[in-house]
């Protein structure tokens, strides 16, 4: 039997026209367009149209606001206030799928509906857990999906600069090839299951700290380091204990993650906590130097989560909503892959090398 490859690196499991993740050049293209250009000049709603439909929309796209209907509200009400918000998103998506009676194959209309609903679910749960009612999405008229997430959480129309910063973050996180959560969505779709089931599986995969759970880890790390004078000692000790620095390293990129560069520019343009941004920039320099010393044979550079944490903090999101915000953005990429898999894919079913006991009699 061939060698086992438990991380599936280098295995080509699909053909895709959605995005190119070029790890050695540090380049990310959505349908041929560079992520830096999309983050600077596009909007998340237009990027969603691009991902789902394949072409840049002729006029700026806008997804209609979605309200929480009864089954989704009931699912959110049924959760303890201390539930993880990502679990609430998964539960809301599941309730939506069950009530919506999704058909096969998944459609772009279902995808648009779900992407528009996702911020309402996250914001709705964020309010319910504090004893507040979900807001009426009609008050968010004119806002894109990212702005509507802020509105759904706070009940207020966000400042334009914050909306723009979160929108750019959403653009950067909308899609990223066959990462673990997207692969999960494609595996579920390959069985001819429905869109909500695929996205629920993807949310589960995103929950782990090695995938989507890192930005609040970056924040905790910066809080513990506290000032650049402490950075070297703190980082050396963490690496000495065999810990990983959050916000660094990537399975694909062997240079700086292009999304980290785009988000650093967004963070620098966001009027917020200057001292916190400076701490992040200074600690990044120390971390890169020490990681190069620690793993001379492995290129460990800044990844998307590092400046994501600064942007998300700057727009006022509480840390436990960082990964749910990421999930709202990534729903666009998941849906694009679900549609592509449903159209062209084959049942995904790898093999395992059996290394258990040889055949033996049952000890009766
Ligand atoms: N800090 C310290 N060491 C790191 C590291 C980090 N952030 N990332 C990787 N390494 C080390 C590993 O410990 C490993 O060392 P070893 O060979 O002695 O065991 C080596 O580099 C190779 O790592 P590997 O596990 O093969 O990398 P991967 O491709 O599986 O992992 C990540 C990619 C993203 C999971 C990994 O870099 C990581 O855990 N980063 C921190 C979490 C994070 O920022 N996640 C967000 C991803 S966008």
Short mmCIF file of C-alpha atoms and ligand atoms in Angstrom, two decimals:
data_model
loop_
_atom_site.label_atom_id
_atom_site.label_comp_id
_atom_site.label_asym_id
_atom_site.label_seq_id
_atom_site.Cartn_x
_atom_site.Cartn_y
_atom_site.Cartn_z
CA UNK A 1 0.00 0.00 0.00
CA UNK A 2 1.15 3.59 -0.73
CA UNK A 3 2.57 5.73 2.11
CA UNK A 4 0.02 7.27 4.46
CA UNK A 5 -0.30 11.06 4.21
CA UNK A 6 -2.42 11.99 7.25
CA UNK A 7 -2.53 15.75 6.50
CA UNK A 8 -3.29 15.12 2.79
CA UNK A 9 -0.64 17.70 1.78
CA UNK A 10 -0.11 17.73 -1.96
CA UNK A 11 -3.19 15.60 -2.64
CA UNK A 12 -5.30 17.12 -5.43
CA UNK A 13 -8.88 16.23 -4.50
CA UNK A 14 -10.74 18.68 -6.76
CA UNK A 15 -10.43 21.01 -9.72
CA UNK A 16 -11.63 24.49 -8.87
CA UNK A 17 -12.11 27.80 -10.65
CA UNK A 18 -12.89 29.67 -7.42
CA UNK A 19 -9.52 30.67 -6.00
CA UNK A 20 -5.79 30.20 -6.44
CA UNK A 21 -3.70 29.95 -3.28
CA UNK A 22 -0.07 30.22 -4.39
CA UNK A 23 1.96 29.40 -1.30
CA UNK A 24 5.42 30.04 -2.70
CA UNK A 25 4.61 33.39 -4.34
CA UNK A 26 2.39 34.48 -1.40
CA UNK A 27 -0.46 35.15 -3.79
CA UNK A 28 -4.22 34.69 -3.39
CA UNK A 29 -6.57 35.20 -6.34
CA UNK A 30 -10.37 34.95 -6.29
CA UNK A 31 -11.45 33.99 -9.83
CA UNK A 32 -8.25 35.62 -11.09
CA UNK A 33 -8.40 38.86 -9.06
CA UNK A 34 -5.73 39.64 -6.45
CA UNK A 35 -6.81 39.75 -2.84
CA UNK A 36 -5.06 43.10 -2.22
CA UNK A 37 -7.07 44.75 -5.05
CA UNK A 38 -10.32 43.16 -3.90
CA UNK A 39 -9.74 44.31 -0.30
CA UNK A 40 -8.89 47.87 -1.40
CA UNK A 41 -11.52 48.38 -4.10
CA UNK A 42 -14.20 45.69 -3.70
CA UNK A 43 -16.94 45.03 -1.20
CA UNK A 44 -17.80 41.75 0.45
CA UNK A 45 -21.22 41.67 -1.23
CA UNK A 46 -19.62 42.06 -4.68
CA UNK A 47 -16.96 39.48 -3.81
CA UNK A 48 -19.77 37.11 -2.82
CA UNK A 49 -21.33 37.60 -6.26
CA UNK A 50 -17.93 36.96 -7.85
CA UNK A 51 -17.41 33.75 -5.87
CA UNK A 52 -20.91 32.39 -6.46
CA UNK A 53 -21.36 33.47 -10.08
CA UNK A 54 -17.83 33.53 -11.45
CA UNK A 55 -17.68 37.14 -12.73
CA UNK A 56 -17.30 40.55 -11.14
CA UNK A 57 -20.82 42.07 -10.99
CA UNK A 58 -21.53 44.85 -13.51
CA UNK A 59 -23.00 47.04 -10.72
CA UNK A 60 -22.05 46.82 -7.00
CA UNK A 61 -23.89 43.82 -5.56
CA UNK A 62 -25.97 43.97 -2.41
CA UNK A 63 -27.44 41.00 -0.56
CA UNK A 64 -30.89 41.77 0.88
CA UNK A 65 -31.09 41.85 4.70
CA UNK A 66 -32.50 38.72 6.33
CA UNK A 67 -34.61 38.47 9.47
CA UNK A 68 -34.50 35.56 11.91
CA UNK A 69 -37.59 33.46 11.35
CA UNK A 70 -39.30 31.44 14.06
CA UNK A 71 -37.39 28.10 13.79
CA UNK A 72 -34.02 29.86 13.89
CA UNK A 73 -35.07 32.09 16.80
CA UNK A 74 -36.38 29.05 18.68
CA UNK A 75 -33.04 27.27 18.16
CA UNK A 76 -31.13 30.31 19.51
CA UNK A 77 -33.51 30.71 22.46
CA UNK A 78 -32.93 27.04 23.32
CA UNK A 79 -29.18 27.56 23.86
CA UNK A 80 -27.61 28.45 27.20
CA UNK A 81 -26.26 32.05 27.21
CA UNK A 82 -22.79 30.62 27.84
CA UNK A 83 -22.87 28.57 24.62
CA UNK A 84 -20.03 29.22 22.17
CA UNK A 85 -21.31 31.73 19.56
CA UNK A 86 -19.95 29.49 16.82
CA UNK A 87 -22.16 26.68 18.15
CA UNK A 88 -25.06 29.14 17.97
CA UNK A 89 -24.25 29.86 14.33
CA UNK A 90 -24.10 26.14 13.58
CA UNK A 91 -27.44 25.59 15.39
CA UNK A 92 -29.06 28.51 13.56
CA UNK A 93 -27.87 27.27 10.17
CA UNK A 94 -29.13 23.79 11.03
CA UNK A 95 -32.57 25.13 12.05
CA UNK A 96 -32.72 27.24 8.88
CA UNK A 97 -31.91 24.19 6.73
CA UNK A 98 -34.47 22.02 8.50
CA UNK A 99 -37.23 24.62 8.17
CA UNK A 100 -36.30 25.65 4.64
CA UNK A 101 -36.73 22.12 3.29
CA UNK A 102 -33.64 22.36 1.11
CA UNK A 103 -33.65 20.51 -2.14
CA UNK A 104 -30.91 18.94 -4.25
CA UNK A 105 -28.83 20.24 -5.95
CA UNK A 106 -27.94 23.31 -3.85
CA UNK A 107 -28.68 26.60 -5.64
CA UNK A 108 -27.10 30.08 -5.73
CA UNK A 109 -30.37 31.47 -4.30
CA UNK A 110 -30.09 29.21 -1.24
CA UNK A 111 -26.46 30.29 -0.91
CA UNK A 112 -27.32 34.02 -1.03
CA UNK A 113 -30.09 33.50 1.52
CA UNK A 114 -27.76 31.73 3.92
CA UNK A 115 -24.92 34.26 3.54
CA UNK A 116 -27.36 37.10 4.28
CA UNK A 117 -28.80 35.22 7.27
CA UNK A 118 -25.47 34.37 8.91
CA UNK A 119 -24.80 37.86 10.42
CA UNK A 120 -28.35 37.96 11.77
CA UNK A 121 -27.79 34.62 13.55
CA UNK A 122 -24.48 35.65 15.12
CA UNK A 123 -25.79 39.10 16.09
CA UNK A 124 -29.10 37.65 17.30
CA UNK A 125 -27.36 35.22 19.63
CA UNK A 126 -24.95 37.91 20.85
CA UNK A 127 -27.98 39.96 21.93
CA UNK A 128 -30.12 37.11 23.30
CA UNK A 129 -27.33 35.94 25.60
CA UNK A 130 -27.33 39.43 27.16
CA UNK A 131 -31.11 39.43 27.56
CA UNK A 132 -31.69 41.79 24.58
CA UNK A 133 -34.01 41.14 21.65
CA UNK A 134 -32.56 40.65 18.15
CA UNK A 135 -32.69 43.87 16.11
CA UNK A 136 -34.96 44.50 13.16
CA UNK A 137 -32.71 44.17 10.06
CA UNK A 138 -34.75 46.90 8.34
CA UNK A 139 -32.69 49.40 10.38
CA UNK A 140 -29.60 48.16 8.54
CA UNK A 141 -30.87 49.12 5.10
CA UNK A 142 -28.03 50.24 2.86
CA UNK A 143 -25.40 48.30 4.78
CA UNK A 144 -23.53 45.33 3.34
CA UNK A 145 -23.27 41.95 5.07
CA UNK A 146 -20.28 43.03 7.20
CA UNK A 147 -21.98 46.24 8.35
CA UNK A 148 -25.11 44.27 9.11
CA UNK A 149 -23.15 42.03 11.45
CA UNK A 150 -22.13 45.10 13.50
CA UNK A 151 -25.71 46.39 13.39
CA UNK A 152 -27.12 43.00 14.43
CA UNK A 153 -24.81 42.96 17.46
CA UNK A 154 -25.10 46.56 18.67
CA UNK A 155 -28.45 47.65 17.22
CA UNK A 156 -26.71 50.74 15.85
CA UNK A 157 -25.60 51.73 12.37
CA UNK A 158 -21.78 51.45 12.53
CA UNK A 159 -19.39 54.30 11.76
CA UNK A 160 -18.40 54.18 8.07
CA UNK A 161 -14.71 53.56 8.86
CA UNK A 162 -15.54 50.54 11.03
CA UNK A 163 -17.94 49.14 8.49
CA UNK A 164 -15.31 49.54 5.77
CA UNK A 165 -12.62 47.86 7.90
CA UNK A 166 -14.83 44.87 8.74
CA UNK A 167 -15.90 44.65 5.11
CA UNK A 168 -12.24 44.47 4.02
CA UNK A 169 -11.66 41.77 6.64
CA UNK A 170 -14.66 39.85 5.22
CA UNK A 171 -13.22 40.16 1.71
CA UNK A 172 -9.89 38.72 2.94
CA UNK A 173 -11.57 35.80 4.70
CA UNK A 174 -14.27 34.96 2.15
CA UNK A 175 -12.40 32.15 0.44
CA UNK A 176 -9.19 30.18 0.68
CA UNK A 177 -9.03 27.06 -1.44
CA UNK A 178 -9.34 23.59 -0.01
CA UNK A 179 -8.72 24.44 3.65
CA UNK A 180 -10.09 22.06 6.31
CA UNK A 181 -13.56 23.61 6.62
CA UNK A 182 -14.06 24.01 2.86
CA UNK A 183 -12.89 20.46 2.30
CA UNK A 184 -15.40 19.34 4.94
CA UNK A 185 -18.17 21.21 3.09
CA UNK A 186 -17.16 19.50 -0.15
CA UNK A 187 -17.04 16.05 1.50
CA UNK A 188 -20.58 16.53 2.84
CA UNK A 189 -21.78 17.83 -0.55
CA UNK A 190 -20.12 14.89 -2.32
CA UNK A 191 -22.66 12.57 -0.66
CA UNK A 192 -25.43 14.65 -2.32
CA UNK A 193 -26.38 16.14 1.04
CA UNK A 194 -27.77 19.70 1.29
CA UNK A 195 -26.23 23.16 1.65
CA UNK A 196 -27.08 23.64 5.35
CA UNK A 197 -25.55 20.26 6.28
CA UNK A 198 -22.37 21.13 4.36
CA UNK A 199 -22.07 24.54 6.06
CA UNK A 200 -22.78 23.03 9.52
CA UNK A 201 -19.91 20.58 8.95
CA UNK A 202 -17.67 23.41 7.79
CA UNK A 203 -18.46 25.48 10.90
CA UNK A 204 -17.48 22.48 13.03
CA UNK A 205 -14.13 22.23 11.24
CA UNK A 206 -13.53 25.98 11.59
CA UNK A 207 -13.99 25.83 15.36
CA UNK A 208 -10.57 24.34 16.07
CA UNK A 209 -7.70 26.70 16.99
CA UNK A 210 -5.49 25.38 14.20
CA UNK A 211 -7.98 26.72 11.66
CA UNK A 212 -10.34 29.53 12.61
CA UNK A 213 -9.89 29.79 16.34
CA UNK A 214 -6.61 31.73 16.26
CA UNK A 215 -7.48 35.48 16.27
CA UNK A 216 -8.69 35.53 19.86
CA UNK A 217 -5.54 33.53 20.63
CA UNK A 218 -3.48 36.33 19.05
CA UNK A 219 -5.26 38.84 21.26
CA UNK A 220 -4.59 36.77 24.41
CA UNK A 221 -0.96 36.43 23.35
CA UNK A 222 -0.54 40.21 22.88
CA UNK A 223 -2.32 40.86 26.18
CA UNK A 224 0.02 38.49 28.01
CA UNK A 225 3.12 39.99 26.35
CA UNK A 226 1.87 43.44 27.35
CA UNK A 227 4.82 45.50 26.06
CA UNK A 228 7.50 45.01 23.43
CA UNK A 229 10.21 44.89 26.14
CA UNK A 230 8.68 41.63 27.41
CA UNK A 231 8.17 40.13 23.96
CA UNK A 232 11.49 38.33 23.55
CA UNK A 233 11.40 36.61 26.93
CA UNK A 234 7.71 35.69 26.64
CA UNK A 235 8.12 34.25 23.14
CA UNK A 236 11.31 32.33 23.98
CA UNK A 237 9.58 30.77 26.98
CA UNK A 238 6.47 29.85 24.96
CA UNK A 239 8.55 28.27 22.19
CA UNK A 240 10.68 26.53 24.83
CA UNK A 241 7.50 24.92 26.22
CA UNK A 242 6.76 23.66 22.69
CA UNK A 243 3.84 26.05 22.21
CA UNK A 244 2.88 27.57 18.87
CA UNK A 245 2.71 31.30 18.40
CA UNK A 246 -0.78 32.23 17.30
CA UNK A 247 -0.93 34.18 14.05
CA UNK A 248 2.21 32.62 12.55
CA UNK A 249 2.83 29.70 10.22
CA UNK A 250 0.65 28.29 7.49
CA UNK A 251 0.15 24.97 5.79
CA UNK A 252 0.42 26.51 2.30
CA UNK A 253 2.20 29.90 2.46
CA UNK A 254 5.98 29.77 2.56
CA UNK A 255 6.12 33.56 2.74
CA UNK A 256 3.92 36.21 4.33
CA UNK A 257 0.23 35.46 3.92
CA UNK A 258 -1.02 38.12 1.42
CA UNK A 259 -4.15 38.53 3.57
CA UNK A 260 -1.95 39.51 6.53
CA UNK A 261 -0.42 42.29 4.41
CA UNK A 262 -3.86 43.52 3.29
CA UNK A 263 -5.20 43.44 6.84
CA UNK A 264 -2.18 45.24 8.22
CA UNK A 265 -3.01 48.10 5.83
CA UNK A 266 -6.64 48.00 7.01
CA UNK A 267 -5.51 48.02 10.67
CA UNK A 268 -3.21 50.98 10.00
CA UNK A 269 -6.08 52.91 8.38
CA UNK A 270 -8.51 52.24 11.20
CA UNK A 271 -8.64 55.05 13.76
CA UNK A 272 -8.45 53.06 16.96
CA UNK A 273 -6.03 52.03 19.64
CA UNK A 274 -2.68 53.25 18.28
CA UNK A 275 -0.70 51.70 21.14
CA UNK A 276 -2.26 48.28 20.54
CA UNK A 277 -1.43 48.44 16.81
CA UNK A 278 2.15 49.48 17.59
CA UNK A 279 2.46 46.60 20.04
CA UNK A 280 1.23 44.17 17.37
CA UNK A 281 3.71 45.52 14.78
CA UNK A 282 6.65 45.45 17.20
CA UNK A 283 5.82 41.99 18.56
CA UNK A 284 5.50 40.67 14.99
CA UNK A 285 9.11 41.68 14.30
CA UNK A 286 10.38 39.93 17.42
CA UNK A 287 8.26 36.84 16.75
CA UNK A 288 9.48 36.51 13.15
CA UNK A 289 13.11 36.76 14.29
CA UNK A 290 12.67 34.16 17.04
CA UNK A 291 10.63 31.77 14.87
CA UNK A 292 13.40 31.84 12.24
CA UNK A 293 15.89 30.93 14.99
CA UNK A 294 13.57 28.29 16.46
CA UNK A 295 12.77 26.51 13.17
CA UNK A 296 15.55 27.43 10.72
CA UNK A 297 14.33 24.84 8.22
CA UNK A 298 10.69 25.87 8.23
CA UNK A 299 9.48 29.25 6.95
CA UNK A 300 7.11 30.56 9.61
CA UNK A 301 5.64 33.93 8.65
CA UNK A 302 2.69 36.04 9.72
CA UNK A 303 -0.69 34.59 8.81
CA UNK A 304 -4.12 36.16 8.30
CA UNK A 305 -5.15 35.74 11.93
CA UNK A 306 -2.48 38.08 13.28
CA UNK A 307 -3.78 41.39 11.88
CA UNK A 308 -7.32 40.03 11.81
CA UNK A 309 -7.23 40.20 15.57
CA UNK A 310 -6.16 43.87 15.46
CA UNK A 311 -8.90 44.76 12.94
CA UNK A 312 -11.62 42.87 14.80
CA UNK A 313 -10.58 44.50 18.06
CA UNK A 314 -10.53 47.89 16.31
CA UNK A 315 -14.10 47.56 15.02
CA UNK A 316 -15.25 46.74 18.54
CA UNK A 317 -16.08 43.04 18.27
CA UNK A 318 -15.81 41.08 21.52
CA UNK A 319 -13.10 38.37 21.22
CA UNK A 320 -15.54 35.47 21.38
CA UNK A 321 -17.20 36.79 18.20
CA UNK A 322 -13.94 36.84 16.20
CA UNK A 323 -14.27 33.29 14.86
CA UNK A 324 -18.04 33.62 14.24
CA UNK A 325 -17.28 36.77 12.20
CA UNK A 326 -14.71 34.77 10.24
CA UNK A 327 -17.37 32.08 9.70
CA UNK A 328 -19.90 34.62 8.38
CA UNK A 329 -17.34 35.77 5.81
CA UNK A 330 -16.21 32.25 4.90
CA UNK A 331 -19.82 31.16 4.32
CA UNK A 332 -19.40 32.79 0.89
CA UNK A 333 -16.44 30.54 0.00
CA UNK A 334 -18.06 27.44 1.50
CA UNK A 335 -21.20 28.04 -0.59
CA UNK A 336 -19.19 28.60 -3.79
CA UNK A 337 -17.40 25.28 -3.21
CA UNK A 338 -20.65 23.49 -2.39
CA UNK A 339 -22.10 24.66 -5.73
CA UNK A 340 -18.94 23.65 -7.59
CA UNK A 341 -18.74 20.25 -5.88
CA UNK A 342 -22.43 19.57 -6.54
CA UNK A 343 -21.94 20.34 -10.21
CA UNK A 344 -18.69 18.53 -10.94
CA UNK A 345 -17.68 16.45 -7.93
CA UNK A 346 -17.51 12.78 -7.14
CA UNK A 347 -18.17 11.03 -3.81
CA UNK A 348 -15.06 11.71 -1.69
CA UNK A 349 -13.96 8.49 -0.07
CA UNK A 350 -10.25 7.99 0.71
CA UNK A 351 -8.75 4.83 2.18
CA UNK A 352 -7.12 4.17 5.56
CA UNK A 353 -4.15 1.85 6.11
CA UNK A 354 -5.31 -0.74 8.64
CA UNK A 355 -2.68 -1.13 11.39
CA UNK A 356 -4.84 -2.92 14.00
CA UNK A 357 -4.67 -6.54 15.17
CA UNK A 358 -4.56 -9.34 12.62
CA UNK A 359 -7.68 -11.50 12.35
CA UNK A 360 -8.19 -13.36 15.64
CA UNK A 361 -10.85 -15.46 17.33
CA UNK A 362 -13.39 -13.72 19.63
CA UNK A 363 -12.47 -14.64 23.25
CA UNK A 364 -15.72 -16.46 24.18
N1 LIG B 1 4.71 28.64 16.32
C1 LIG B 1 5.72 27.81 16.63
N2 LIG B 1 6.05 26.73 15.91
C2 LIG B 1 5.32 26.49 14.84
C3 LIG B 1 4.25 27.31 14.44
C4 LIG B 1 3.96 28.43 15.25
N3 LIG B 1 2.95 29.24 14.94
N4 LIG B 1 3.69 26.81 13.33
C5 LIG B 1 4.38 25.70 13.02
N5 LIG B 1 5.36 25.51 13.93
C6 LIG B 1 6.32 24.43 13.97
C7 LIG B 1 5.63 23.14 14.40
O1 LIG B 1 5.66 22.97 15.80
C8 LIG B 1 6.42 22.10 13.69
O2 LIG B 1 7.56 21.79 14.44
P1 LIG B 1 8.08 20.27 14.56
O3 LIG B 1 8.44 19.88 13.15
O4 LIG B 1 9.24 20.34 15.47
O5 LIG B 1 6.93 19.48 15.08
C9 LIG B 1 6.88 22.80 12.41
O6 LIG B 1 6.80 24.20 12.66
C10 LIG B 1 6.00 22.47 11.24
O7 LIG B 1 4.66 22.67 11.60
P2 LIG B 1 3.46 21.87 11.00
O8 LIG B 1 2.62 21.35 12.11
O9 LIG B 1 3.91 20.91 9.97
O10 LIG B 1 2.70 23.01 10.27
P3 LIG B 1 1.25 22.85 9.68
O11 LIG B 1 1.35 23.13 8.25
O12 LIG B 1 0.60 21.60 10.07
O13 LIG B 1 0.54 23.97 10.51
C11 LIG B 1 -0.58 25.81 11.28
C12 LIG B 1 0.03 25.12 10.04
C13 LIG B 1 -1.27 27.08 10.83
C14 LIG B 1 -1.60 24.87 11.91
C15 LIG B 1 0.55 26.11 12.28
O14 LIG B 1 1.51 26.95 11.69
C16 LIG B 1 0.02 26.70 13.58
O15 LIG B 1 -0.37 25.94 14.48
N6 LIG B 1 0.01 28.07 13.72
C17 LIG B 1 -0.52 28.68 14.92
C18 LIG B 1 -2.03 28.75 14.87
C19 LIG B 1 -2.54 29.76 13.84
O16 LIG B 1 -2.04 30.86 13.72
N7 LIG B 1 -3.57 29.32 13.11
C20 LIG B 1 -4.20 30.15 12.09
C21 LIG B 1 -3.96 29.58 10.74
S1 LIG B 1 -4.46 30.69 9.45
#
